[in-house]
Structure formats: structure tokens, C-alpha cells
Tab-separated table of C-alpha atoms in Angstrom:
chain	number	residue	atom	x	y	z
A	443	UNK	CA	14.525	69.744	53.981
A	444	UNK	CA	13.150	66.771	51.959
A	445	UNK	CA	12.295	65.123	54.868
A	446	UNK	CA	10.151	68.325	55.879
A	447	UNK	CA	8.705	67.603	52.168
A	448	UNK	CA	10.165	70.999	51.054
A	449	UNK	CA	12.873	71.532	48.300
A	450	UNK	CA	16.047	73.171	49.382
A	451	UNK	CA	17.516	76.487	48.240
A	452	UNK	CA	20.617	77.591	48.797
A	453	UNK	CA	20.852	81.918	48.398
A	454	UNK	CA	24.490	82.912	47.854
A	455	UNK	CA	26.554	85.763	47.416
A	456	UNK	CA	26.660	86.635	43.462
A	457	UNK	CA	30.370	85.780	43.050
A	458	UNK	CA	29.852	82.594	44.834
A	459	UNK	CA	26.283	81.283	43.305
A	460	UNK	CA	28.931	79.799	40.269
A	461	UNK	CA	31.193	78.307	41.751
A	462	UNK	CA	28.920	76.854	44.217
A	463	UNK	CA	26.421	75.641	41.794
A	464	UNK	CA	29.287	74.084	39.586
A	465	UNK	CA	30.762	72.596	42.850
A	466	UNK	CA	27.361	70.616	43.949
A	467	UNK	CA	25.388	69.623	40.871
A	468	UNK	CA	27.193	66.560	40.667
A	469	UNK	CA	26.018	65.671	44.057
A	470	UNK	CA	22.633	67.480	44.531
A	471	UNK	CA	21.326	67.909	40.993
A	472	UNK	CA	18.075	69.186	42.159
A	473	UNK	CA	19.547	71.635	44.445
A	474	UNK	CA	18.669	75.242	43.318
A	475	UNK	CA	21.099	78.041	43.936
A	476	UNK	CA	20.707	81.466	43.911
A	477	UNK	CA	22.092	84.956	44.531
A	478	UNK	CA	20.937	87.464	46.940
A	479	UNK	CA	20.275	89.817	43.557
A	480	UNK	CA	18.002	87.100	41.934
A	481	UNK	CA	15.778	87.285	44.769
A	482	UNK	CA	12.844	89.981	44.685
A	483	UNK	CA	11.958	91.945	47.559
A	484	UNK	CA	8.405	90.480	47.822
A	485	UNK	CA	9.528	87.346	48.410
A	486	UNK	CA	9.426	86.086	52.269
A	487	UNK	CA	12.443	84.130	52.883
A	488	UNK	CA	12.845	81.915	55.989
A	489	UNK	CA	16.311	80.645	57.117
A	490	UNK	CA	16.911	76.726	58.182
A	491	UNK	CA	20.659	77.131	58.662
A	492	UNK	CA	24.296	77.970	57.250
A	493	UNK	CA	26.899	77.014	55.619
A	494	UNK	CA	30.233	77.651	56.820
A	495	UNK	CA	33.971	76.958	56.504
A	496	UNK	CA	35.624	76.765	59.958
């Protein structure tokens, strides 16, 4: 996403958005995380990928 000169948002679950935050500010202090609830309905969302545990 930086290289694509946009800033990175990661939308969560709400039981996750804590323990995901808390588990990558370390890393990615920058890195904004949010949960589904936080985001209004207005607001045009376009997907870039996934995160996944296999």
C-alpha cells in the first residue's frame, strides 16, 4: 500500500481489532485498525487482500 502512496487499514472483527492492534503496533506503528462497527455505512470501502491463518 505505501508503495501505491496510500496508507493501509486493516478492518477487523470487533473482538479481534484489540488484540490485533496490540499484536502489530510494535511493528507497524502507523498501521490503523478498525472494526467492522467503527465503520459508517457511507463510507466506500475497497478490498486489496486478506489476512489469513492456514
Amino acid at each position: 500500500m505505501e508503495n501505491m502512496g496510500k496508507n493501509a487499514i486493516v478492518i477487523t472483527s470487533p473482538i479481534v481489532r484489540m488484540y490485533f492492534k496490540k499484536l502489530t503496533e510494535d511493528y507497524f506503528k502507523d498501521l490503523v485498525v478498525v472494526s467492522y462497527n467503527e465503520v459508517e455505512s457511507n463510507i466506500e470501502l475497497q478490498s486489496v487482500g486478506m489476512v489469513s491463518l492456514s
